Amino acid sequence: MTAACPACVASPAASDMVAVPDAVQLSVPAMRCAACIAAIEDHLTRLKGVAQARVNLTQKRVQITTDRPVAEMTAALRDIGYEAFPLDSNALAGDVDTAGRELLMRLGVAGFAMMNVMLLSVAVWSGAAGATRDLFHLISAAIALPVVLYAAQPFFKNAWSALRARRLNMDVPISLAILLAGAMSLFETLNGGAHAYFDAALSLTFFLLIGRYLEHRTRSAARSAAKELAALEVYTAERKTARGVQTVALDMLRVGDVVLVPTGARVPVDGCLISAEAHTDRAFLTGESEPVTHAINDPLNAGEINLGAPFEMRTEAVGQDTRLHQIARLVETAENARNRYTSLADRAARIYAPAVHLLAFATFLGWLVMSQDIRHALNVAIAVLIITCPCALGLAVPAVSTAAISRLYKLGFLVKSGTALERLAEVRTVVLDKTGTLTQPGFILDLSDFHQSELGVAKALAQVSQHPLSKALARELTDIAPATLTNIVETSGAGVSADLNGTQVALGRAAWLGREGDGLMLQIGESVLALPYHETLRAGIAQMTSALSAQGYATQIMSGDTAQKTAQIAQATGVQTYRAGMSPEDKIDQIEQLTAQGETPCMVGDGLNDTVALSGAHASVAPGSALDAVRNAADVVALGDSLQNAPKLFAVARKAVRLSRQNFGIALAYNAIAIPIAVLGHATPLTAALAMSLSSITVLLNAIRVGRVA
Amino acid sequence: MNVLVLLIPISLILGGLGLLAFIWTLRARQYDDPEGHAARILIDDKD
């Protein structure tokens, strides 16, 4: 920031003198009006330790200057009903978007010059002749040449780098047309010729810059979406040594190190348990929804979450050798296959660029042979280049994808990959993960059949136990008064027993109480009651699956969880096909099999066990609650509960591709009319200007229709 | 036709003013949050 006046330098602003607190960026997808801005900014600035809060409604972000932790800010926003996701401020560091602003500047300059030159050209087209026409051409040249050299630089640079690599891209015919139009017009002007294409050179630059700017915005949105949801995972571990516990970076750990895993933290490495027992949540890793109990010497995998008391483990594999890394390697191979996908625009450019050059060259040769007049032949050939310049083609895809991506953003989807829309549109089968994708994390216990006194006993027992299910039970029974118990004994890894006025009561695993089944059981005297619990579906999931089927998509569930639990969820969502107990390798096999059958699968998943399938599938969606690595593997991230809008996601993608094709059609139709005119030598600057502007504007207007999906 | 000597510079200067205004809005970051700026005029000032 530069100071505005000398006085400001002498007495720096108060804000510069206090130590600058950190800036935190949060993504708040739910904000959409003036009231939201006011509510969020008011609430945040009233918090202690917040210096400033500024909402950006367009990007749906809020920037907070504060020295408090990010978690406090997201919690504060949740209090007033806004779900917030922290953004990675390092990834966003250079996010002032200088490239975008530079493009906008070139666009403004080109627009200004185009309008002025167009005005001067109108005079020429309406019949100015002789000295007046030459004067107007000279003034146009004075405006157009410097502007073209400045504003069209992005095309020149791209074309040059393509030519140096001995390839052709869209920018080669563009640059050639702009440069030749300028040079030929200058030559004609100096020799008193009738036709100058200055306005064509400028409007080409202007319209193509619009396309380039839209493309840039889409791409930078995609780029930051990939990085922006910050890594909440910690890349450090607590290593226990003779001198005490120290926090070290993950890559400092060696095989044999003893690591302390605090409550709620992730297991940092593969290893085995040293403590007597541990309860972990492996849902992210394997898809199992139930907490897993480990005894001493049991193996633990990196990525499991400690649900119980802190435990110690011995490191047995680090870095490349961990299970997590094996998964990451599979992801890389799967991704390579997808990167070979060529987009619609690329395919068009491959045919179009050589065709245009050949056509212009053929025209030049034809006229040279027929008229023996090099200057005339050159003029006609350049006119062909200008007319065929892929102006509308350059706008056809960027305009549509910009409109589609902003529409999807409003529906709660971050589109990360440029070709994602085209791939989503080709999807025929939607493959769904169960745990965490269809279901919410956590359990709901169904306690409606229980008597108050029974619940009192259950709460008293549950309060004592460290088991995650017991803790969930105790939390759920907040309103119940615990019964008074005596002789409470906890049997590690099994349950709790006690005396209630002489009656034997217990809460624990079914097997421990001598019964069949899984989950928790409550014993009071002779009677043993199961505490039924079930997973809850995310909001709107059942409607989503039925809407997908109604649209003609095949749906199936792939889960790492048990067959019984998967079947329950499949029934609740109405999905006919399901597979349970799948490893990450099984999932990618299944995806590849579907691909081979021509079913073009879209994988929807949130677990680390889904990452390989996500990157191997034709297209992929991950919920925002997924881990970093998982979101990186997916094409689209669904924020909040927006997964229920998945049918709309596919609808928008299909419409976007349809409109892109229509746009190509429109552009080609204009060319089909204009090319014969140009090749036969009847093209004038007026026809060029008309064809170019009309086709570009039609294409832009057509693109806007994508926002009208449902 | 002599009037052109006057009119052309005038039209170019007016166009140039428009360009300067555009550059100023760009520098003043007025394109960073178009939706937000549109909505903010609806918020009551507190002081």
CSV table of C-alpha atoms in Angstrom, one decimal, chain A residues 271-559:
chain,number,residue,atom,x,y,z
A,271,GLY,CA,2.2,-49.1,13.7
A,272,CYS,CA,1.0,-51.2,16.6
A,273,LEU,CA,-0.7,-50.3,19.8
A,274,ILE,CA,1.4,-50.2,23.0
A,275,SER,CA,-1.3,-49.1,25.3
A,276,ALA,CA,-3.8,-51.7,26.7
A,277,GLU,CA,-6.6,-50.6,24.4
A,278,ALA,CA,-7.8,-48.0,22.0
A,279,HIS,CA,-11.0,-47.1,20.2
A,280,THR,CA,-10.7,-45.6,16.7
A,281,ASP,CA,-12.9,-44.4,13.9
A,282,ARG,CA,-11.8,-45.9,10.6
A,283,ALA,CA,-14.7,-44.6,8.6
A,284,PHE,CA,-12.5,-42.4,6.4
A,285,LEU,CA,-10.0,-45.2,5.8
A,286,THR,CA,-12.2,-48.2,5.3
A,287,GLY,CA,-15.8,-47.0,5.3
A,288,GLU,CA,-16.7,-48.9,8.4
A,289,SER,CA,-19.2,-46.9,10.3
A,290,GLU,CA,-18.7,-48.5,13.7
A,291,PRO,CA,-15.8,-47.6,16.1
A,292,VAL,CA,-13.2,-50.2,16.2
A,293,THR,CA,-11.7,-51.5,19.4
A,294,HIS,CA,-8.0,-52.4,19.4
A,295,ALA,CA,-6.1,-54.4,22.0
A,296,ILE,CA,-2.4,-54.2,22.8
A,297,ASN,CA,-0.2,-55.1,19.8
A,298,ASP,CA,-3.1,-54.7,17.3
A,299,PRO,CA,-2.1,-52.9,14.1
A,300,LEU,CA,-3.1,-49.3,13.5
A,301,ASN,CA,-3.2,-47.5,10.2
A,302,ALA,CA,-2.3,-43.9,9.6
A,303,GLY,CA,-5.6,-41.8,9.3
A,304,GLU,CA,-7.6,-43.5,12.0
A,305,ILE,CA,-9.1,-41.1,14.5
A,306,ASN,CA,-8.7,-41.7,18.2
A,307,LEU,CA,-12.1,-41.7,19.8
A,308,GLY,CA,-11.1,-42.7,23.3
A,309,ALA,CA,-8.4,-41.9,25.8
A,310,PRO,CA,-4.9,-40.9,24.6
A,311,PHE,CA,-2.8,-44.0,23.6
A,312,GLU,CA,0.7,-44.8,22.6
A,313,MET,CA,1.8,-46.7,19.6
A,314,ARG,CA,5.1,-47.9,18.0
A,315,THR,CA,5.9,-46.8,14.5
A,316,GLU,CA,6.3,-49.7,12.1
A,317,ALA,CA,6.1,-48.0,8.7
A,318,VAL,CA,6.7,-44.4,7.7
A,319,GLY,CA,6.4,-42.3,4.5
A,320,GLN,CA,6.3,-44.4,1.3
A,321,ASP,CA,5.5,-47.7,3.2
A,322,THR,CA,2.3,-46.6,4.9
A,323,ARG,CA,-1.1,-47.8,3.7
A,324,LEU,CA,-2.0,-44.2,3.0
A,325,HIS,CA,0.9,-43.9,0.6
A,326,GLN,CA,-0.1,-47.0,-1.2
A,327,ILE,CA,-3.5,-45.5,-1.8
A,328,ALA,CA,-1.8,-42.2,-3.0
A,329,ARG,CA,0.3,-44.2,-5.5
A,330,LEU,CA,-2.9,-45.8,-6.9
A,331,VAL,CA,-4.4,-42.4,-7.2
A,332,GLU,CA,-1.5,-41.1,-9.3
A,333,THR,CA,-1.8,-44.0,-11.8
A,334,ALA,CA,-5.6,-43.5,-12.0
A,335,GLU,CA,-5.2,-39.8,-12.6
A,336,ASN,CA,-2.9,-40.2,-15.5
A,337,ALA,CA,-5.6,-42.0,-17.4
A,338,ARG,CA,-8.0,-39.1,-16.9
A,339,ASN,CA,-5.6,-36.4,-17.9
A,340,ARG,CA,-5.6,-37.8,-21.4
A,341,TYR,CA,-9.2,-36.5,-21.8
A,342,THR,CA,-9.3,-33.9,-24.6
A,343,SER,CA,-11.9,-31.1,-24.3
A,344,LEU,CA,-14.4,-30.1,-26.9
A,345,ALA,CA,-12.5,-26.8,-27.5
A,346,ASP,CA,-9.2,-28.7,-28.0
A,347,ARG,CA,-10.8,-31.1,-30.5
A,348,ALA,CA,-12.3,-28.2,-32.4
A,349,ALA,CA,-9.0,-26.3,-32.5
A,350,ARG,CA,-7.1,-29.4,-33.9
A,351,ILE,CA,-9.4,-29.4,-36.9
A,352,TYR,CA,-10.0,-25.7,-37.2
A,353,ALA,CA,-6.5,-24.2,-37.1
A,354,PRO,CA,-4.9,-26.2,-40.0
A,355,ALA,CA,-8.1,-25.9,-42.1
A,356,VAL,CA,-8.1,-22.1,-41.8
A,357,HIS,CA,-4.5,-21.8,-42.9
A,358,LEU,CA,-4.9,-24.1,-45.8
A,359,LEU,CA,-8.0,-22.3,-46.9
A,360,ALA,CA,-6.3,-18.9,-46.9
A,361,PHE,CA,-3.3,-20.3,-48.6
A,362,ALA,CA,-5.4,-21.9,-51.3
A,363,THR,CA,-7.3,-18.7,-51.8
A,364,PHE,CA,-4.0,-16.8,-52.3
A,365,LEU,CA,-2.7,-19.3,-54.8
A,366,GLY,CA,-6.0,-19.3,-56.7
A,367,TRP,CA,-6.2,-15.6,-57.1
A,368,LEU,CA,-2.5,-15.3,-57.9
A,369,VAL,CA,-3.0,-17.8,-60.8
A,370,MET,CA,-6.2,-16.1,-62.0
A,371,SER,CA,-5.5,-12.4,-61.7
A,372,GLN,CA,-1.6,-12.4,-61.7
A,373,ASP,CA,-2.0,-9.6,-59.1
A,374,ILE,CA,0.0,-10.3,-55.9
A,375,ARG,CA,-1.5,-7.4,-54.0
A,376,HIS,CA,-5.0,-8.4,-54.8
A,377,ALA,CA,-4.4,-12.1,-54.1
A,378,LEU,CA,-2.8,-11.2,-50.7
A,379,ASN,CA,-5.7,-8.9,-49.8
A,380,VAL,CA,-8.3,-11.6,-50.5
A,381,ALA,CA,-6.3,-14.2,-48.6
A,382,ILE,CA,-6.0,-11.9,-45.6
A,383,ALA,CA,-9.7,-11.2,-45.8
A,384,VAL,CA,-10.4,-14.9,-45.6
A,385,LEU,CA,-8.1,-15.2,-42.5
A,386,ILE,CA,-10.0,-12.3,-40.8
A,387,ILE,CA,-13.4,-13.7,-41.6
A,388,THR,CA,-12.6,-17.2,-40.5
A,389,CYS,CA,-10.8,-16.1,-37.4
A,390,PRO,CA,-12.3,-18.2,-34.6
A,391,CYS,CA,-13.8,-15.3,-32.8
A,392,ALA,CA,-17.1,-16.9,-31.9
A,393,LEU,CA,-15.3,-20.3,-31.5
A,394,GLY,CA,-13.0,-18.6,-28.9
A,395,LEU,CA,-16.1,-17.6,-27.0
A,396,ALA,CA,-18.2,-20.7,-27.5
A,397,VAL,CA,-16.9,-22.8,-24.6
A,398,PRO,CA,-15.6,-20.2,-22.1
A,399,ALA,CA,-18.9,-18.3,-22.1
A,400,VAL,CA,-20.9,-21.4,-21.5
A,401,SER,CA,-18.6,-22.8,-18.8
A,402,THR,CA,-18.4,-19.5,-17.0
A,403,ALA,CA,-22.2,-19.3,-16.8
A,404,ALA,CA,-22.5,-22.9,-15.9
A,405,ILE,CA,-19.9,-22.8,-13.1
A,406,SER,CA,-21.4,-19.7,-11.5
A,407,ARG,CA,-24.8,-21.4,-11.6
A,408,LEU,CA,-23.3,-24.5,-10.0
A,409,TYR,CA,-21.6,-22.4,-7.3
A,410,LYS,CA,-25.0,-21.0,-6.4
A,411,LEU,CA,-26.2,-24.6,-6.0
A,412,GLY,CA,-23.2,-25.3,-3.7
A,413,PHE,CA,-20.8,-27.0,-6.1
A,414,LEU,CA,-17.2,-26.0,-6.5
A,415,VAL,CA,-16.1,-27.2,-10.0
A,416,LYS,CA,-12.3,-27.8,-9.8
A,417,SER,CA,-11.4,-29.1,-13.2
A,418,GLY,CA,-11.8,-27.4,-16.5
A,419,THR,CA,-13.1,-30.5,-18.4
A,420,ALA,CA,-15.2,-31.6,-15.4
A,421,LEU,CA,-18.4,-30.3,-17.0
A,422,GLU,CA,-17.9,-32.2,-20.2
A,423,ARG,CA,-17.1,-35.4,-18.4
A,424,LEU,CA,-20.1,-35.0,-16.0
A,425,ALA,CA,-22.3,-34.6,-19.0
A,426,GLU,CA,-21.2,-38.0,-20.3
A,427,VAL,CA,-22.0,-39.9,-17.0
A,428,ARG,CA,-24.5,-42.8,-17.1
A,429,THR,CA,-23.9,-44.5,-13.8
A,430,VAL,CA,-23.6,-42.8,-10.4
A,431,VAL,CA,-21.6,-44.8,-7.9
A,432,LEU,CA,-22.2,-43.8,-4.3
A,433,ASP,CA,-20.1,-44.4,-1.2
A,434,LYS,CA,-22.1,-45.0,1.9
A,435,THR,CA,-20.3,-43.9,5.1
A,436,GLY,CA,-20.0,-40.1,5.3
A,437,THR,CA,-21.4,-39.6,1.8
A,438,LEU,CA,-24.9,-40.8,2.0
A,439,THR,CA,-24.9,-40.9,5.8
A,440,GLN,CA,-24.0,-38.3,8.4
A,441,PRO,CA,-21.1,-39.0,10.7
A,442,GLY,CA,-22.1,-40.3,14.1
A,443,PHE,CA,-25.0,-42.4,15.4
A,444,ILE,CA,-28.5,-42.0,16.4
A,445,LEU,CA,-29.7,-44.2,19.2
A,446,ASP,CA,-33.3,-45.2,19.1
A,447,LEU,CA,-34.4,-45.1,22.7
A,448,SER,CA,-38.1,-44.5,22.3
A,449,ASP,CA,-39.0,-48.0,23.6
A,450,PHE,CA,-37.2,-47.6,26.9
A,451,HIS,CA,-38.6,-46.7,30.3
A,452,GLN,CA,-37.3,-43.6,32.2
A,453,SER,CA,-35.9,-45.8,35.0
A,454,GLU,CA,-34.1,-48.0,32.5
A,455,LEU,CA,-32.6,-44.9,30.8
A,456,GLY,CA,-31.5,-43.7,34.2
A,457,VAL,CA,-29.5,-46.9,34.8
A,458,ALA,CA,-28.1,-46.7,31.2
A,459,LYS,CA,-26.9,-43.1,31.8
A,460,ALA,CA,-25.3,-43.9,35.1
A,461,LEU,CA,-23.3,-46.8,33.5
A,462,ALA,CA,-22.5,-44.9,30.3
A,463,GLN,CA,-21.0,-42.0,32.2
A,464,VAL,CA,-18.4,-44.2,33.6
A,465,SER,CA,-17.3,-45.9,30.4
A,466,GLN,CA,-14.7,-44.5,27.9
A,467,HIS,CA,-16.2,-46.4,24.9
A,468,PRO,CA,-17.3,-44.0,22.1
A,469,LEU,CA,-20.7,-45.6,21.9
A,470,SER,CA,-21.2,-45.2,25.7
A,471,LYS,CA,-20.1,-41.6,25.5
A,472,ALA,CA,-22.6,-41.0,22.7
A,473,LEU,CA,-25.3,-42.6,24.8
A,474,ALA,CA,-24.5,-40.4,27.8
A,475,ARG,CA,-24.6,-37.3,25.6
A,476,GLU,CA,-28.0,-38.2,24.2
A,477,LEU,CA,-29.5,-38.7,27.7
A,478,THR,CA,-28.8,-35.2,29.0
A,479,ASP,CA,-32.3,-34.8,30.4
A,480,ILE,CA,-32.3,-38.1,32.3
A,481,ALA,CA,-31.3,-38.2,35.9
A,482,PRO,CA,-28.7,-41.0,36.4
A,483,ALA,CA,-29.7,-43.8,38.8
A,484,THR,CA,-27.6,-44.3,42.0
A,485,LEU,CA,-25.3,-47.2,41.5
A,486,THR,CA,-22.8,-49.0,43.7
A,487,ASN,CA,-19.9,-51.3,43.1
A,488,ILE,CA,-19.2,-50.0,39.6
A,489,VAL,CA,-16.7,-52.1,37.7
A,490,GLU,CA,-15.5,-51.4,34.2
A,491,THR,CA,-14.2,-54.4,32.2
A,492,SER,CA,-11.8,-53.0,29.6
A,493,GLY,CA,-13.0,-53.5,26.1
A,494,ALA,CA,-16.2,-55.1,27.2
A,495,GLY,CA,-18.5,-53.0,29.4
A,496,VAL,CA,-19.5,-51.7,32.8
A,497,SER,CA,-21.3,-53.5,35.5
A,498,ALA,CA,-22.8,-52.3,38.9
A,499,ASP,CA,-25.3,-52.8,41.6
A,500,LEU,CA,-28.7,-51.1,41.7
A,501,ASN,CA,-30.4,-51.7,45.0
A,502,GLY,CA,-29.2,-55.3,45.0
A,503,THR,CA,-30.0,-55.9,41.3
A,504,GLN,CA,-27.1,-56.7,38.9
A,505,VAL,CA,-27.0,-54.1,36.1
A,506,ALA,CA,-24.6,-53.9,33.2
A,507,LEU,CA,-23.9,-52.0,29.9
A,508,GLY,CA,-21.6,-53.5,27.3
A,509,ARG,CA,-20.9,-55.6,24.3
A,510,ALA,CA,-23.4,-58.3,23.4
A,511,ALA,CA,-20.9,-61.1,23.6
A,512,TRP,CA,-19.8,-60.0,27.0
A,513,LEU,CA,-23.4,-60.2,28.3
A,514,GLY,CA,-23.7,-63.7,26.6
A,515,ARG,CA,-26.0,-62.6,23.8
A,516,GLU,CA,-25.9,-62.6,20.0
A,517,GLY,CA,-25.6,-59.5,17.9
A,518,ASP,CA,-23.5,-56.4,17.8
A,519,GLY,CA,-23.7,-53.0,19.4
A,520,LEU,CA,-24.5,-52.1,23.0
A,521,MET,CA,-26.7,-54.0,25.3
A,522,LEU,CA,-28.2,-53.0,28.6
A,523,GLN,CA,-28.7,-55.7,31.4
A,524,ILE,CA,-31.1,-55.1,34.3
A,525,GLY,CA,-31.5,-58.1,36.5
A,526,GLU,CA,-32.4,-61.0,34.2
A,527,SER,CA,-33.5,-59.0,31.2
A,528,VAL,CA,-31.1,-57.9,28.5
A,529,LEU,CA,-32.1,-55.2,26.1
A,530,ALA,CA,-30.4,-54.2,22.9
A,531,LEU,CA,-29.8,-50.5,22.4
A,532,PRO,CA,-30.6,-50.1,18.7
A,533,TYR,CA,-28.8,-47.5,16.8
A,534,HIS,CA,-28.7,-46.6,13.2
A,535,GLU,CA,-26.9,-44.2,10.9
A,536,THR,CA,-28.8,-41.2,9.6
A,537,LEU,CA,-29.0,-40.2,6.0
A,538,ARG,CA,-27.9,-36.8,5.0
A,539,ALA,CA,-30.7,-34.3,4.3
A,540,GLY,CA,-32.4,-34.9,1.0
A,541,ILE,CA,-30.4,-38.0,0.0
A,542,ALA,CA,-33.4,-40.3,-0.6
A,543,GLN,CA,-35.0,-37.6,-2.9
A,544,MET,CA,-31.6,-37.3,-4.6
A,545,THR,CA,-31.3,-41.0,-5.5
A,546,SER,CA,-34.9,-41.2,-6.7
A,547,ALA,CA,-34.4,-38.0,-8.8
A,548,LEU,CA,-31.2,-39.6,-10.3
A,549,SER,CA,-33.1,-42.7,-11.2
A,550,ALA,CA,-36.0,-40.7,-12.7
A,551,GLN,CA,-33.4,-38.9,-14.9
A,552,GLY,CA,-32.3,-42.3,-16.2
A,553,TYR,CA,-29.0,-42.7,-14.3
A,554,ALA,CA,-28.1,-46.1,-12.9
A,555,THR,CA,-27.2,-45.8,-9.2
A,556,GLN,CA,-25.2,-48.2,-7.0
A,557,ILE,CA,-23.6,-48.2,-3.6
A,558,MET,CA,-20.1,-49.3,-2.9
A,559,SER,CA,-19.2,-49.5,0.7
